[in-house]
Structures are given as C-alpha cells and as structure tokens.
Tab-separated table of C-alpha atoms and ligand atoms in Angstrom:
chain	number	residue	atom	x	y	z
A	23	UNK	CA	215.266	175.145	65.902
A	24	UNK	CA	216.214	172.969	69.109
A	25	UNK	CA	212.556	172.402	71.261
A	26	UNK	CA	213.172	173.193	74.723
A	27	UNK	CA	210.674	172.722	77.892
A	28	UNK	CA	212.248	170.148	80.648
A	29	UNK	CA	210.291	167.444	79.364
A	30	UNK	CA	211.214	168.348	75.385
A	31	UNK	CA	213.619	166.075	73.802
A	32	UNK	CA	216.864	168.652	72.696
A	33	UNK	CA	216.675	168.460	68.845
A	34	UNK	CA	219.173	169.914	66.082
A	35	UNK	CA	217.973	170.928	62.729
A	36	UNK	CA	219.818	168.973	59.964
A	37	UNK	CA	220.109	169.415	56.128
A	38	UNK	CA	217.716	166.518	53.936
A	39	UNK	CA	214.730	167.868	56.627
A	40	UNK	CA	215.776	165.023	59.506
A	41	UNK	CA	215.950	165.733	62.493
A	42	UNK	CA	219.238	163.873	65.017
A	43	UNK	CA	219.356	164.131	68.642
A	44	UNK	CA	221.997	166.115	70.202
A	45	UNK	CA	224.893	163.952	71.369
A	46	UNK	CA	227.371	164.612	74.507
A	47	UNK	CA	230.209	163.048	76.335
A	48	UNK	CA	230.360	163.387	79.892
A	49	UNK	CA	232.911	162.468	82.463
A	50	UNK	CA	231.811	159.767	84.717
A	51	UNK	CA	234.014	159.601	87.866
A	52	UNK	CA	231.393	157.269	89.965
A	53	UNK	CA	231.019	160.530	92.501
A	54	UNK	CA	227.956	162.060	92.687
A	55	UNK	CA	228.959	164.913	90.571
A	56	UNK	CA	229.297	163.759	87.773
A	57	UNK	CA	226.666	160.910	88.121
A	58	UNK	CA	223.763	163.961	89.117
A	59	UNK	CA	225.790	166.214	85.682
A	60	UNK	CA	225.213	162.858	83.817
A	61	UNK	CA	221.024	162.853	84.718
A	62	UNK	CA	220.433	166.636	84.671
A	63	UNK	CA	221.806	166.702	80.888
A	64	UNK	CA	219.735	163.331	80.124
A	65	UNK	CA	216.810	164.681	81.335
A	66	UNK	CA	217.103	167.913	78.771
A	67	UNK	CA	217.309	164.574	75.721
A	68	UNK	CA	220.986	164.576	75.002
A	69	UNK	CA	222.621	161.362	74.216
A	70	UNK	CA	224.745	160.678	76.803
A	71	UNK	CA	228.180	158.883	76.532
A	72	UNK	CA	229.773	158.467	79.384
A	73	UNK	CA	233.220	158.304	79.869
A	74	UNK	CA	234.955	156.862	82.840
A	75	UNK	CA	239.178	157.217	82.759
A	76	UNK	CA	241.081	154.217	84.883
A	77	UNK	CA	244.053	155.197	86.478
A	78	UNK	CA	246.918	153.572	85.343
A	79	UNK	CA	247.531	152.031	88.689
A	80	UNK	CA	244.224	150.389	88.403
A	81	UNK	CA	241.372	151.437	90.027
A	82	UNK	CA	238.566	150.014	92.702
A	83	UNK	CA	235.340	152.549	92.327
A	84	UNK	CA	234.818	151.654	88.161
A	85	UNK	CA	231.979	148.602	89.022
A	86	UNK	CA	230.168	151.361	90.513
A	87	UNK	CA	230.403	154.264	88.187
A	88	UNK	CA	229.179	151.552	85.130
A	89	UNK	CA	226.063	150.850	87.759
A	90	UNK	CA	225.002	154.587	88.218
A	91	UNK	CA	225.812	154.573	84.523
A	92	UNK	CA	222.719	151.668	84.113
A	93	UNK	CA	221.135	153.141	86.973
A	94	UNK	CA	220.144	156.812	84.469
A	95	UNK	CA	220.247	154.891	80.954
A	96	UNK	CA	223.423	156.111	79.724
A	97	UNK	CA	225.917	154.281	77.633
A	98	UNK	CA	229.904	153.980	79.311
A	99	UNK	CA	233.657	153.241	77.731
A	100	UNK	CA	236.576	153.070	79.930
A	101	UNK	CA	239.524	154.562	78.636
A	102	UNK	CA	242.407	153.678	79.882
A	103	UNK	CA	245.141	156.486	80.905
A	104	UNK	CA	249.073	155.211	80.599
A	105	UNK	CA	252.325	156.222	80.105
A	106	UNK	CA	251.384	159.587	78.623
A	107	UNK	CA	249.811	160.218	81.923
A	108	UNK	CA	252.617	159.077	83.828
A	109	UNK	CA	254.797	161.938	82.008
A	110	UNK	CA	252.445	164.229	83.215
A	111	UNK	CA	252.693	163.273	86.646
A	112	UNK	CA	256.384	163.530	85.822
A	113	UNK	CA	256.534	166.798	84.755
A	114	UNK	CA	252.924	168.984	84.558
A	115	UNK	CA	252.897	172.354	83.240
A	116	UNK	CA	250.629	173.378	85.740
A	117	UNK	CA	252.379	172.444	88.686
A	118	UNK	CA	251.603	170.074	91.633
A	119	UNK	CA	248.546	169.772	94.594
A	120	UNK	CA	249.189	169.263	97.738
A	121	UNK	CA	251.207	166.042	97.111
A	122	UNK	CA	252.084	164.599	93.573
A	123	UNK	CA	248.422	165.094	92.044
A	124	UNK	CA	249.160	167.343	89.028
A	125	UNK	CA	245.207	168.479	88.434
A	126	UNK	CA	244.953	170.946	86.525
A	127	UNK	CA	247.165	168.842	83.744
A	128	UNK	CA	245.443	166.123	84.633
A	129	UNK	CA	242.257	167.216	83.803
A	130	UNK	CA	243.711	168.836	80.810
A	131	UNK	CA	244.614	165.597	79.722
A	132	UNK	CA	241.222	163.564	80.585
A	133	UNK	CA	238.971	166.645	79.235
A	134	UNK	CA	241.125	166.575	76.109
A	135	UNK	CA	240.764	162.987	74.967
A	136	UNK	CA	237.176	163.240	75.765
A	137	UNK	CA	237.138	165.820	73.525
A	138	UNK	CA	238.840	163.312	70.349
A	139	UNK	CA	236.164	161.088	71.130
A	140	UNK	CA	233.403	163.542	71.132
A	141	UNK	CA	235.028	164.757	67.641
A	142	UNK	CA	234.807	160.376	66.676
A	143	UNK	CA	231.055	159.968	67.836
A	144	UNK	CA	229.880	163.412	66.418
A	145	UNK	CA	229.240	165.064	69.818
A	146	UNK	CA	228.278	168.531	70.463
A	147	UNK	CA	229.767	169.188	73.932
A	148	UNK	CA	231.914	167.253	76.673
A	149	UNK	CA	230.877	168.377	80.312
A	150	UNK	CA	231.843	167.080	83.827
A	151	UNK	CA	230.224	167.383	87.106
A	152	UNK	CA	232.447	170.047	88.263
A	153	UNK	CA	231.560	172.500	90.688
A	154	UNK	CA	233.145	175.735	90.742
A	155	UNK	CA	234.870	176.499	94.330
A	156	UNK	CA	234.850	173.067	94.870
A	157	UNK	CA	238.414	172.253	94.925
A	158	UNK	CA	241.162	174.939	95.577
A	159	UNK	CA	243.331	173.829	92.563
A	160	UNK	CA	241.358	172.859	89.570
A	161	UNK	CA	237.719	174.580	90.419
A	162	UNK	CA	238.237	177.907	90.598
A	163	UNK	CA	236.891	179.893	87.718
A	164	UNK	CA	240.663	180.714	86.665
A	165	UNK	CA	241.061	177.213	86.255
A	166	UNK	CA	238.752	175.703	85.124
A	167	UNK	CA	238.999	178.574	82.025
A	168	UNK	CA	242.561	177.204	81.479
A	169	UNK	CA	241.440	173.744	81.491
A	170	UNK	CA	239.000	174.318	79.208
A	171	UNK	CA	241.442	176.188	77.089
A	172	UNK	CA	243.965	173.228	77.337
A	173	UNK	CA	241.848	170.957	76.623
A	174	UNK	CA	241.202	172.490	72.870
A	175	UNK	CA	237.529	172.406	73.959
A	176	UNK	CA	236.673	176.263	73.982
A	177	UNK	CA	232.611	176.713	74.311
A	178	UNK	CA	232.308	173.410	74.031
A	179	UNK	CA	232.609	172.372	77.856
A	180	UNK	CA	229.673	172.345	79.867
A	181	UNK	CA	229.333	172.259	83.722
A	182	UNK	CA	226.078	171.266	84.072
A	183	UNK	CA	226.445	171.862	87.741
A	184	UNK	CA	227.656	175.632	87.751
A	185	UNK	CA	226.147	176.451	84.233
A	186	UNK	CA	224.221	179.726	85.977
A	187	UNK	CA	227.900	181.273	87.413
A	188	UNK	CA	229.830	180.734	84.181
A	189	UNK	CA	229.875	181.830	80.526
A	190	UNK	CA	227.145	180.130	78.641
A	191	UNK	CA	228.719	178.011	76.140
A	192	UNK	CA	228.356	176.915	72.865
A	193	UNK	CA	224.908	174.167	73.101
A	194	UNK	CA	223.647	176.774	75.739
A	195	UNK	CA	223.449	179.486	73.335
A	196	UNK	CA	222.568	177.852	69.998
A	197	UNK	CA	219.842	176.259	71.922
A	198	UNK	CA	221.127	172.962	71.938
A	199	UNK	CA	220.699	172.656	75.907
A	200	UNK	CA	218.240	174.571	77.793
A	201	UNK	CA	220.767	176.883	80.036
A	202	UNK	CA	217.261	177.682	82.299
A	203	UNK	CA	217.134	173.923	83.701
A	204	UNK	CA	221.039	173.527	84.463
A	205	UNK	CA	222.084	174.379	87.560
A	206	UNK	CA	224.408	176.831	89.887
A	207	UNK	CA	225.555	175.157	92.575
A	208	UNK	CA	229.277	176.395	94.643
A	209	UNK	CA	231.404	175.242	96.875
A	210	UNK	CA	232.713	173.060	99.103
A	211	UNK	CA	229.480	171.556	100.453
A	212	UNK	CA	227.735	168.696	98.958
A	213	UNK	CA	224.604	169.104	100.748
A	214	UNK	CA	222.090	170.374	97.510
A	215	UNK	CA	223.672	167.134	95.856
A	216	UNK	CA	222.703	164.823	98.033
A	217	UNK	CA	219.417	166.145	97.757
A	218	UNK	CA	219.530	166.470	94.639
A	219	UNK	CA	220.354	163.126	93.911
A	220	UNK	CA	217.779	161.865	96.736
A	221	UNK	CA	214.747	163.650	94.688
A	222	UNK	CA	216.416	161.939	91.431
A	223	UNK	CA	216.238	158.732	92.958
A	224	UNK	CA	220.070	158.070	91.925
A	225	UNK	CA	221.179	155.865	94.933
A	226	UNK	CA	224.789	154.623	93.261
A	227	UNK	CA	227.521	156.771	93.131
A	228	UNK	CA	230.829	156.516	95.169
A	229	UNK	CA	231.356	158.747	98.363
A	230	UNK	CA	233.467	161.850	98.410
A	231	UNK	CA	237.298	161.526	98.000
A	232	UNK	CA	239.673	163.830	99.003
A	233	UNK	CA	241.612	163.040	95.957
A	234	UNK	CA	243.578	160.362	94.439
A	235	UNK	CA	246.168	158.028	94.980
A	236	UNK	CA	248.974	160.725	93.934
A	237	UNK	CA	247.291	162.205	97.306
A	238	UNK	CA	249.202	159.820	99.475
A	239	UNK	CA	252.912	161.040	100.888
A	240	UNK	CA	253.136	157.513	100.423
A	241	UNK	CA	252.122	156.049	96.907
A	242	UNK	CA	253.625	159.562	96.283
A	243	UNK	CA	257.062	158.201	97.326
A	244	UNK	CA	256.903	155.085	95.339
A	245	UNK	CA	255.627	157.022	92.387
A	246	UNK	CA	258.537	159.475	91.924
A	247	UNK	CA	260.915	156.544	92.649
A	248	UNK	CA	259.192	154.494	89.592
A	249	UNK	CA	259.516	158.027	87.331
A	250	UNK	CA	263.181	158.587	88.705
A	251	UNK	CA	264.666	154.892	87.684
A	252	UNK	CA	262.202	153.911	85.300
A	253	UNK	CA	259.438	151.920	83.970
A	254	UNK	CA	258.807	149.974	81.181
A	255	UNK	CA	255.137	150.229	80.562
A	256	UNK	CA	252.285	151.712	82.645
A	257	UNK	CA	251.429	148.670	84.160
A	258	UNK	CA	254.334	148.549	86.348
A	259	UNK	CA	252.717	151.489	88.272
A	260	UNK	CA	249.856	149.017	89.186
A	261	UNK	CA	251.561	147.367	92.272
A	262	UNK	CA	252.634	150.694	93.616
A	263	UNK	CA	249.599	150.800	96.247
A	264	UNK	CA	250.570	147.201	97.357
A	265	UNK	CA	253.338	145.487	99.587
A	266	UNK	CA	256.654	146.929	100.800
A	267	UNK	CA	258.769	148.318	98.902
A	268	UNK	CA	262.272	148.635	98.811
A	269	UNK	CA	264.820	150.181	96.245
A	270	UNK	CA	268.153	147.838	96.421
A	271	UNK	CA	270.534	149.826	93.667
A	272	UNK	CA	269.684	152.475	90.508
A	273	UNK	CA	268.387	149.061	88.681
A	274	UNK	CA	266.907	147.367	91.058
A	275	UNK	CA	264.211	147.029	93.221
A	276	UNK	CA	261.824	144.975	94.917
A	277	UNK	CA	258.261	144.346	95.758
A	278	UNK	CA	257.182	142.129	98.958
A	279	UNK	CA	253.245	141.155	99.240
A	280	UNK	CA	251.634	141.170	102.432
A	281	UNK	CA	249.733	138.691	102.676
A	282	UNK	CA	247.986	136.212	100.473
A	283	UNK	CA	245.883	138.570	98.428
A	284	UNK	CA	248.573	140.793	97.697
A	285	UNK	CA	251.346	137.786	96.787
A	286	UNK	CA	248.935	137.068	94.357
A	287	UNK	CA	247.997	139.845	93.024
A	288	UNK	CA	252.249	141.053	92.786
A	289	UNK	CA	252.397	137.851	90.428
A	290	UNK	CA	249.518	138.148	88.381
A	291	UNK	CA	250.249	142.020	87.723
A	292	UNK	CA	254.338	140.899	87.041
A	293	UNK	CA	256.048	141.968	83.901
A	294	UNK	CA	257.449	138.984	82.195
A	295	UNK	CA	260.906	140.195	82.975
A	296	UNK	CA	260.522	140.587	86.584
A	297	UNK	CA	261.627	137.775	89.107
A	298	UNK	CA	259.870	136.274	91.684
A	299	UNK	CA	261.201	134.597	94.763
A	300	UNK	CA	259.647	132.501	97.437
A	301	UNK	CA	260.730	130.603	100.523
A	302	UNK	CA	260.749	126.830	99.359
A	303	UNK	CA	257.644	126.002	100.664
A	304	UNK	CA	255.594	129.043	99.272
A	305	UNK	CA	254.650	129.390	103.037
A	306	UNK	CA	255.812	133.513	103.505
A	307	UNK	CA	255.790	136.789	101.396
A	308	UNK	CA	256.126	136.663	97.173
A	309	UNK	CA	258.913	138.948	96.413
A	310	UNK	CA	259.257	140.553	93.307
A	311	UNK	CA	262.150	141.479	91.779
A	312	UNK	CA	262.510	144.179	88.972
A	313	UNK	CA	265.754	144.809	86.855
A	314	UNK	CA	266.940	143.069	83.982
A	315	UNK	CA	270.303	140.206	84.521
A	316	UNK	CA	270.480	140.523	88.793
A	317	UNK	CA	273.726	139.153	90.470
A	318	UNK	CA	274.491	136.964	93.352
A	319	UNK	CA	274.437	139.844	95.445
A	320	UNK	CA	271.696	141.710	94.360
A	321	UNK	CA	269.154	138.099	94.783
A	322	UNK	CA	270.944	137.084	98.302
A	323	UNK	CA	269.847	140.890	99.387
A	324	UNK	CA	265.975	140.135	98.045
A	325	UNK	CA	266.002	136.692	99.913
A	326	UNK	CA	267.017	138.757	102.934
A	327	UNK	CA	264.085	140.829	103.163
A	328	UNK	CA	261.849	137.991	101.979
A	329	UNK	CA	263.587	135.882	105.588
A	330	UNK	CA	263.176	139.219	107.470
A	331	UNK	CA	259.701	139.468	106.786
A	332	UNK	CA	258.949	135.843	107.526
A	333	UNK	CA	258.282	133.665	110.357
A	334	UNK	CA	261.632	132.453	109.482
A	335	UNK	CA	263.327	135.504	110.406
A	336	UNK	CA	265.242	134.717	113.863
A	337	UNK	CA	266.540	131.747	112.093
A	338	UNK	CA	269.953	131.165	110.272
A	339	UNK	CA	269.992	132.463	106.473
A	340	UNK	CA	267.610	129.528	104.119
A	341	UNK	CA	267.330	129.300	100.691
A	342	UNK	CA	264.859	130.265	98.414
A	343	UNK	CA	263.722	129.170	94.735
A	344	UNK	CA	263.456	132.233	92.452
A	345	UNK	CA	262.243	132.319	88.620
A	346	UNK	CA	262.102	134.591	85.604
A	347	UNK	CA	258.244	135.468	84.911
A	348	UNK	CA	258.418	134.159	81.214
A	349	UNK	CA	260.371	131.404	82.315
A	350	UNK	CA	258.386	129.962	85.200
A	351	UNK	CA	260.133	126.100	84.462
A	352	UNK	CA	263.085	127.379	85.249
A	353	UNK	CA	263.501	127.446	89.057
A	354	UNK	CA	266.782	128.451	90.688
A	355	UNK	CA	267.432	128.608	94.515
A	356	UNK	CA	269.481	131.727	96.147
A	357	UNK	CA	270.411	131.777	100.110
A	358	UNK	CA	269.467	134.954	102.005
A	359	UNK	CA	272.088	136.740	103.223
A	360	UNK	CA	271.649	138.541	106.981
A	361	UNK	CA	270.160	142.351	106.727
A	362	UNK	CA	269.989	144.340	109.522
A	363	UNK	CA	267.233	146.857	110.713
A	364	UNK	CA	269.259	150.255	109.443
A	365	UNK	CA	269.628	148.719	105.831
A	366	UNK	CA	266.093	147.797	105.784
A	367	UNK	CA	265.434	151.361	106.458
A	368	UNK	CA	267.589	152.774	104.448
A	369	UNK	CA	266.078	150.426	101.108
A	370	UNK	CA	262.046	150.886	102.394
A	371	UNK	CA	260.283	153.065	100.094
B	420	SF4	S1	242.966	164.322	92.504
B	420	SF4	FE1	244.073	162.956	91.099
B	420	SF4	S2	242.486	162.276	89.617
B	420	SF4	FE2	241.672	164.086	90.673
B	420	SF4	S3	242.237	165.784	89.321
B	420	SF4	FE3	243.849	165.605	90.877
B	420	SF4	S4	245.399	164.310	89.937
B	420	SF4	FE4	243.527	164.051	88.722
C-alpha cells in the first residue's frame, strides 16, 4: 500500500517484494504556479521531472525556470515545440484568445507530449500548476476537462493547486498522492501563492504574464503573415519579435535590425538561404532578406528601406554589398532605389 503522512515518502507496491518510488512529470513554466505545483508534489516523495516547453520563437524566462528547478531538487528537459505547433497556431480546434494565442490547443498539445514522455520514463501522472478560474479561456473547469481529455491523459492529470475543487484522479485515489495535503486554491488572485511560496522559501520563479507572445496585436501580425506565405522550418519564427518588418511581394520579405544587438542576432538566427544586406561600411541596420532567387527590383527595394532607415537617408540612393547566408564569400553590391513614406507603410508589418 502507498504510506502517506506529509513527511512519508509516496511508495507503490511492486511484484518481486521491491518497493519504487512514484514518478511524475510536471510542467515547469518558471511562474510561480507551477514552480509552488512542482514543491507541493515533491514534498508528498514523488519523483519529479520537470518539463519546461520553449516556444518556437525562442524564449527569455527558461534560465530561470531551470534555477527554481535546482532551487526544490527536481530534475528539468526542455522540449522544444516547432512546426507542429506552428499548425496549431494556424488552425486550433479550439479556437483563438484574445489575440492569436490558441490555449486551449495549446495546452492540448504541451499536456499531451508530456504525457509520451511520462509513458517513456514510467510516470504515474503529469500535473501543472494550474489554477482553476484563473484564466477565462483554458482554466475553467469546462476546459480544463477537455484539455485533459485532449491530451489522452484521462485521471492521470493532476492540479496540485485546485486538487480539493476537482475530481480526484487516478494517484489521488489509488493512494499514490495524498489528496489531503494538495491544495484548493481559485481564481484570479495570486495572493495565497505568494505566500505560499514565501513560507516554502522558493524565491525564483518568473513574475506573472498576461500571456504570450501570440498576445501581442503585433507579433500577432507578423505571425499570421509568416503562416500565410510560408516558412521553411520553425526557426524562421524566431526573429518575429525583432526589427521591422516589411512584406515586399507573396515571396518576399524582409527583416531590418534595430540596432546592434538585434543586427546580430537577425544574422546569427538566418536560414542559410536568406540574404543579408548592409551599407558598405557595416555602419547602419542588417537587412535580411527571405525568398529564394530575388531580382534587381526586389534587392534595389530592400536597399531602400535599409537607406531609409539610416543616417544616410536624406542622401542620394548608395550602394550596398549583399550575400547569400551559405555563401558569405560571395559579396555582390545593389543600389537603393528611392521609397517614399506611403510605400513604407504600405510594406511595414
Ligand atoms: S498564453 Fe500562449 S503559451 Fe499560454 S496557453 Fe495561451 S497560447 Fe499557450
């Protein structure tokens, strides 16, 4: 029989007389949800695995979701989510947020695969730090069933957090996890978190977000552009929260850093197909260009925006050296031509 007792370590009988510790995969965002979900199920002995899902457009909060990870003696994989969630975003079942964020199919999705790998690492349960009421589209109890349902993980999802206002699952009532320790916290507020956490002594965890990037009217508007004329691999999505960008044709379109940090971050992240074009002297904004075999007119239009948006712009049209990514020895020179204001407008993303 499992041992309970909030000190007791949670135990499953196995055949041959041994005796294995019960094993679980939780979702670790880096919020303090999941983070104080990751601790309250540690503390009843599970084996925690934690589970932390980039975006495909990268991601900034991941140093601190592997430190609260350290912080309560868990282990931690990244897995990475690509162009499989990018058709999602494309098209979800479930429908949209308040902008592009497709929750409840994205959670699907995330709560899914954490599901395979709790099937690889012979896991009992996957749970999350969800909170029911917390969120209007994926945390209400109607949801959060579906998800569950979705997800192919029926009885075997635990919300540590809520455990008192929903179904008992599967560990709860074979004993695995002691339901009487878990909590039932709902709502919108975070305050009996932050407590929480305060008595737990967790100090890392990242601070409330009202969502993700697919939040933004304005990564939004890039996004659907990228799923509208293409992509070729997941990656490309990366540079969609930097620089200006502008969509020349159906084929083409470009990408114009900032400043120094973003030029070189729009090369490093460049697919080997992708152009980039610089004022002579390197003194201005990278620009890159995406689209297979551009013509004259297409790269005089890209060293327009690149003048515009320099401290050459009053001056008469100048030439610039451009280059194939995977061919980076083999530097050819365009001239700008003149673009005024409306056609910049009309191109900006
Ligand atoms: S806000 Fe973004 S990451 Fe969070 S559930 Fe919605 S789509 Fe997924």
């Amino acid at each position: 029989m499992a041992q309970k007792g909030y000190y007791a370590t949670a135990m499953i009988d196995i055949p041959r007389g041994c005796a294995t510790k019960v094993k679980a995969v939780g979702l670790i965002s880096g919020g303090l949800d999941s983070i104080l979900a990751a601790k309250v199920v540690k503390d009843l002995g599970v084996e925690v695995h934690g589970v932390y899902f980039t975006m495909p457009w990268g991601c900034c909060d991941k140093t601190t979701a592997l430190e609260a990870a350290n912080q309560i003696g868990i282990s931690f994989i990244v897995l990475q989510l690509d162009e499989r969630y990018l058709e999602i975003i494309r098209k979800p079942k479930h429908g949209y947020g308040s902008v592009l964020n497709p929750c409840v199919d994205c959670r699907i999705h995330m709560f899914s695969r954490a599901g395979q790998y709790m099937r690889h690492i012979g896991a009992e349960f996957v749970f999350t730090g969800e909170v029911l009421g917390q969120r209007p589209m994926s945390q209400m109890r109607h949801s959060m069933k579906s998800i569950e349902k979705g997800a192919d993980l029926q009885g075997r999802l635990l919300r540590p957090l809520s455990a008192h206002l929903l179904e008992p699952t599967i560990p709860e009532a074979e004993g695995l996890v002691d339901r009487a320790r878990l909590l039932g916290l709902n709502g919108r507020s975070r305050k009996e978190q932050i407590d929480l956490a305060a008595g737990l002594r967790i100090t890392a965890y990242n601070q409330p977000a009202g969502g993700c990037l697919l939040t933004d009217e304005n990564f939004a508007a890039r996004m659907n552009d990228t799923l509208e004329h293409g992509y070729r691999n997941f990656r490309e999505t990366i540079a969609l929260k930097w620089g200006r960008h502008f969509r020349l044709s159906h084929e083409f379109k470009v990408i114009l850093g900032r400043d120094e940090k973003e030029n070189e971050a729009l090369i490093r992240h460049a697919h080997p197909d992708d152009y980039v074009m610089q004022i002579s002297d390197n003194r201005g904004p990278t620009l890159i260009l995406k689209g297979y075999n551009p013509v004259p007119e297409i790269l005089a239009t890209a060293a327009g925006l690149i003048q515009k948006f320099s401290r050459l712009k009053d001056q008469a049209p100048v030439e610039m050296n451009y280059w194939r990514c995977r061919d980076k020895n083999d530097v050819r020179r365009v001239v700008a031509r003149v673009i005024d204001e409306s056609e910049i407008e009309r191109m900006r993303l």
